[in-house]
């Protein structure tokens, strides 16, 4: 199993550009989520999904869209990048949202918006 | 409100024991996770506590007191590779089990 994969690893965007961060898992996990991690802020939940076709907002959803058309994939779209979105983005998955289980994190995408 | 407090940094010596504390105040509590994160890498799961008491897993143990809103992670026989950030995360009741994350404790293990 590859686990949770994310692409790209690094990205530089100009203000106003849009892009999609890719996330895939091959563990047939039900629950997937996107976090951003900033110095002094800890991990913050952006969006999450409890199954294909179902998504919901986390703490900091503004400026981001998600979709979950398959169990495996959970892309994160930045609609119009802003410098405040400079961060490290982690995708995570777990096999259930109905019982407490560990989350498996992808390697992260380091995004800089200039 | 919701708040999780951990010390920002700690230093310890190889072979020693270190205790990393986490205190929390949240509306609704299901359980508490500890994750390890090496610099530039993703967090990885260490432990989950839902009941009061100590859970031991090899060199790592985690303790929870629900009444005191307190947890600690105990690392024994420290190794250089234990130098990392240790994240405490509280799982809230309801709300699809969302986690509230602490800022992490950066542990430096010196020879």
Coordinates of C-alpha atoms in Angstrom, one line a residue:
Chain A
X1 CA 0.0 0.0 0.0
X2 CA 1.2 3.5 -0.8
X3 CA -0.9 4.9 2.0
X4 CA -1.8 8.6 1.6
X5 CA -0.1 10.4 -1.3
X6 CA -0.1 14.1 -2.1
X7 CA 1.0 16.0 -5.1
X8 CA 2.8 18.3 -5.6
X9 CA 5.3 18.4 -2.8
X10 CA 6.2 22.0 -3.4
X11 CA 4.3 24.8 -5.2
X12 CA 4.7 28.5 -5.7
X13 CA 1.7 30.5 -6.9
X14 CA 1.1 34.1 -7.6
X15 CA -1.7 35.9 -5.9
X16 CA -5.0 35.3 -7.8
X17 CA -3.9 32.0 -9.4
X18 CA -5.9 28.9 -8.8
X19 CA -4.7 25.3 -8.4
X20 CA -5.7 21.9 -7.1
X21 CA -3.7 19.9 -4.5
X22 CA -4.2 16.3 -5.1
X23 CA -4.7 13.6 -2.4
X24 CA -5.3 9.9 -2.8
X25 CA -5.4 6.9 -0.4
X26 CA -5.4 3.2 -1.3
X27 CA -6.6 1.9 2.1
X28 CA -10.3 2.1 1.3
X29 CA -10.7 4.7 4.1
X30 CA -14.0 6.3 4.7
X31 CA -12.9 9.5 6.3
X32 CA -10.6 12.0 4.6
X33 CA -9.6 15.5 5.6
X34 CA -7.4 18.5 4.7
X35 CA -5.4 20.4 7.3
X36 CA -3.1 23.4 7.1
X37 CA -0.2 23.8 9.4
X38 CA 1.2 27.2 10.2
X39 CA 3.9 28.2 12.8
X40 CA 2.2 29.2 16.0
X41 CA -1.2 28.0 14.8
X42 CA -1.1 24.2 15.0
X43 CA -3.0 22.0 12.6
X44 CA -6.3 23.5 11.4
X45 CA -9.0 21.5 9.7
X46 CA -10.1 23.0 6.3
X47 CA -12.6 20.5 4.9
X48 CA -13.4 16.9 5.5
X49 CA -15.4 14.0 4.0
X50 CA -17.1 11.1 5.6
X51 CA -17.5 9.2 2.4
X52 CA -17.8 9.5 -1.4
X53 CA -20.2 12.3 -2.3
X54 CA -20.2 13.8 1.2
X55 CA -18.1 16.8 2.3
X56 CA -18.3 19.4 5.0
X57 CA -16.4 22.4 6.2
X58 CA -13.9 22.5 9.0
X59 CA -12.5 25.5 10.9
X60 CA -11.0 27.5 8.1
X61 CA -12.8 26.6 4.8
X62 CA -12.8 30.1 3.2
X63 CA -11.0 30.2 -0.1
X64 CA -10.9 26.4 -0.5
X65 CA -13.2 23.9 -2.2
X66 CA -13.3 20.1 -2.1
X67 CA -15.1 17.3 -3.7
X68 CA -15.1 13.5 -3.1
X69 CA -16.3 11.7 -6.2
X70 CA -14.5 8.5 -5.3
X71 CA -13.4 6.9 -2.0
X72 CA -9.8 7.2 -3.0
X73 CA -9.5 10.8 -4.0
X74 CA -10.0 14.1 -2.2
X75 CA -8.6 17.1 -4.1
X76 CA -8.4 20.5 -2.5
X77 CA -8.9 23.5 -4.8
X78 CA -7.6 27.0 -4.1
X79 CA -9.9 29.3 -5.9
X80 CA -7.9 32.5 -6.0
X81 CA -4.6 32.2 -4.1
X82 CA -3.7 34.7 -1.4
X83 CA -0.5 35.2 0.5
X84 CA -2.4 34.2 3.7
X85 CA -2.7 30.7 2.1
X86 CA 1.0 30.2 2.3
X87 CA 1.2 27.1 4.5
X88 CA 2.0 23.4 4.6
X89 CA -1.1 21.4 3.6
X90 CA -1.7 17.8 4.9
X91 CA -4.2 15.4 3.7
X92 CA -5.2 12.7 6.2
X93 CA -7.5 9.6 6.1
X94 CA -8.9 7.1 8.6
X95 CA -11.0 4.0 8.0
X96 CA -13.9 5.3 10.0
X97 CA -15.4 8.5 11.3
X98 CA -17.9 6.7 13.6
X99 CA -15.3 5.3 16.0
X100 CA -12.1 6.9 17.2
X101 CA -9.2 5.8 15.1
X102 CA -5.8 7.1 14.1
X103 CA -5.5 9.3 11.1
X104 CA -2.8 8.6 8.4
X105 CA -1.2 11.7 7.0
X106 CA 0.2 12.3 3.6
X107 CA 3.7 13.8 3.2
X108 CA 2.4 17.4 2.8
X109 CA 2.4 20.1 0.2
X110 CA 4.4 23.2 0.9
X111 CA 2.7 26.1 -0.8
X112 CA 4.0 29.6 -1.1
X113 CA 1.8 32.4 -2.5
X114 CA 3.7 35.5 -3.6
Chain B
X1 CA -14.0 28.2 24.7
X2 CA -11.6 25.5 23.5
X3 CA -7.9 25.5 24.5
X4 CA -5.1 23.1 24.5
X5 CA -1.8 23.9 26.2
X6 CA 1.5 22.2 25.8
X7 CA 5.0 23.4 26.6
X8 CA 6.7 24.9 23.5
X9 CA 10.1 23.3 23.9
X10 CA 11.8 20.7 26.0
X11 CA 15.3 19.3 26.1
X12 CA 16.4 15.9 27.5
X13 CA 19.4 13.6 27.4
X14 CA 19.8 10.4 25.5
X15 CA 18.8 7.5 27.7
X16 CA 16.7 9.6 30.1
X17 CA 12.9 9.8 30.7
X18 CA 10.9 12.8 29.7
X19 CA 7.2 13.7 30.4
X20 CA 5.4 16.1 28.0
X21 CA 2.2 17.5 29.5
X22 CA -1.0 18.6 27.8
X23 CA -3.9 20.4 29.4
X24 CA -7.2 21.0 27.7
X25 CA -10.5 22.8 28.0
X26 CA -13.1 21.8 25.4
X27 CA -16.9 21.7 25.1
X28 CA -17.4 17.9 24.9
X29 CA -14.7 15.4 25.1
X30 CA -14.3 11.9 23.5
X31 CA -10.7 11.2 23.8
X32 CA -7.1 12.4 23.4
X33 CA -4.5 11.6 20.8
X34 CA -0.8 12.0 20.8
X35 CA 1.1 12.3 17.4
X36 CA 4.8 12.6 16.7
X37 CA 6.0 14.9 13.9
X38 CA 9.6 15.0 12.8
X39 CA 10.8 18.3 11.2
X40 CA 9.6 18.5 7.6
X41 CA 7.5 15.4 7.9
X42 CA 3.9 14.4 8.5
X43 CA 2.4 13.6 11.9
X44 CA 2.3 9.9 12.9
X45 CA 0.0 8.4 15.4
X46 CA 1.4 7.5 18.9
X47 CA -1.5 6.9 21.2
X48 CA -5.2 7.4 22.0
X49 CA -6.7 7.6 25.5
X50 CA -10.4 7.7 26.2
X51 CA -10.5 6.4 29.8
X52 CA -8.6 7.7 32.8
X53 CA -5.2 6.0 33.4
X54 CA -2.0 5.0 31.8
X55 CA -1.7 3.3 28.4
X56 CA 1.7 1.7 27.7
X57 CA 3.2 1.0 24.3
X58 CA 6.8 0.1 24.3
X59 CA 9.0 3.1 25.3
X60 CA 6.0 5.4 25.1
X61 CA 3.2 5.7 27.6
X62 CA 0.3 8.1 27.7
X63 CA -1.8 9.1 30.7
X64 CA -5.2 10.8 30.9
X65 CA -7.2 12.4 33.7
X66 CA -10.6 13.5 32.3
X67 CA -11.6 15.2 35.5
X68 CA -8.5 17.3 35.5
X69 CA -8.4 17.9 31.7
X70 CA -4.9 16.7 31.7
X71 CA -2.7 14.2 29.8
X72 CA 0.9 13.4 29.5
X73 CA 3.2 11.5 27.2
X74 CA 6.0 9.7 28.8
X75 CA 9.1 8.7 26.7
X76 CA 11.6 6.3 28.3
X77 CA 15.1 5.4 27.2
X78 CA 15.3 8.4 25.0
X79 CA 17.0 8.0 21.7
X80 CA 18.3 10.7 19.3
X81 CA 15.6 9.8 16.8
X82 CA 12.9 10.9 19.4
X83 CA 13.9 14.5 18.7
X84 CA 10.6 15.7 17.2
X85 CA 7.5 17.7 17.8
X86 CA 4.8 16.0 19.9
X87 CA 1.2 17.0 19.2
X88 CA -1.7 16.6 21.6
X89 CA -5.1 16.6 20.0
X90 CA -8.5 16.4 21.6
X91 CA -11.4 14.7 19.9
X92 CA -14.6 16.5 20.6
X93 CA -17.9 14.7 21.2
X94 CA -20.3 14.9 18.2
X95 CA -19.3 17.0 15.2
X96 CA -18.0 14.0 13.3
X97 CA -15.2 13.6 15.8
X98 CA -13.3 16.6 14.8
X99 CA -9.9 17.1 16.4
X100 CA -8.6 20.2 18.2
X101 CA -4.9 20.3 18.0
X102 CA -2.3 21.7 20.3
X103 CA 0.7 23.7 19.0
X104 CA 3.0 20.8 19.8
X105 CA 6.1 20.4 22.0
X106 CA 9.4 20.4 20.3
X107 CA 11.7 17.9 22.0
X108 CA 15.4 18.0 21.5
X109 CA 17.3 14.9 22.7
X110 CA 21.0 15.6 23.3
X111 CA 23.8 13.0 23.5

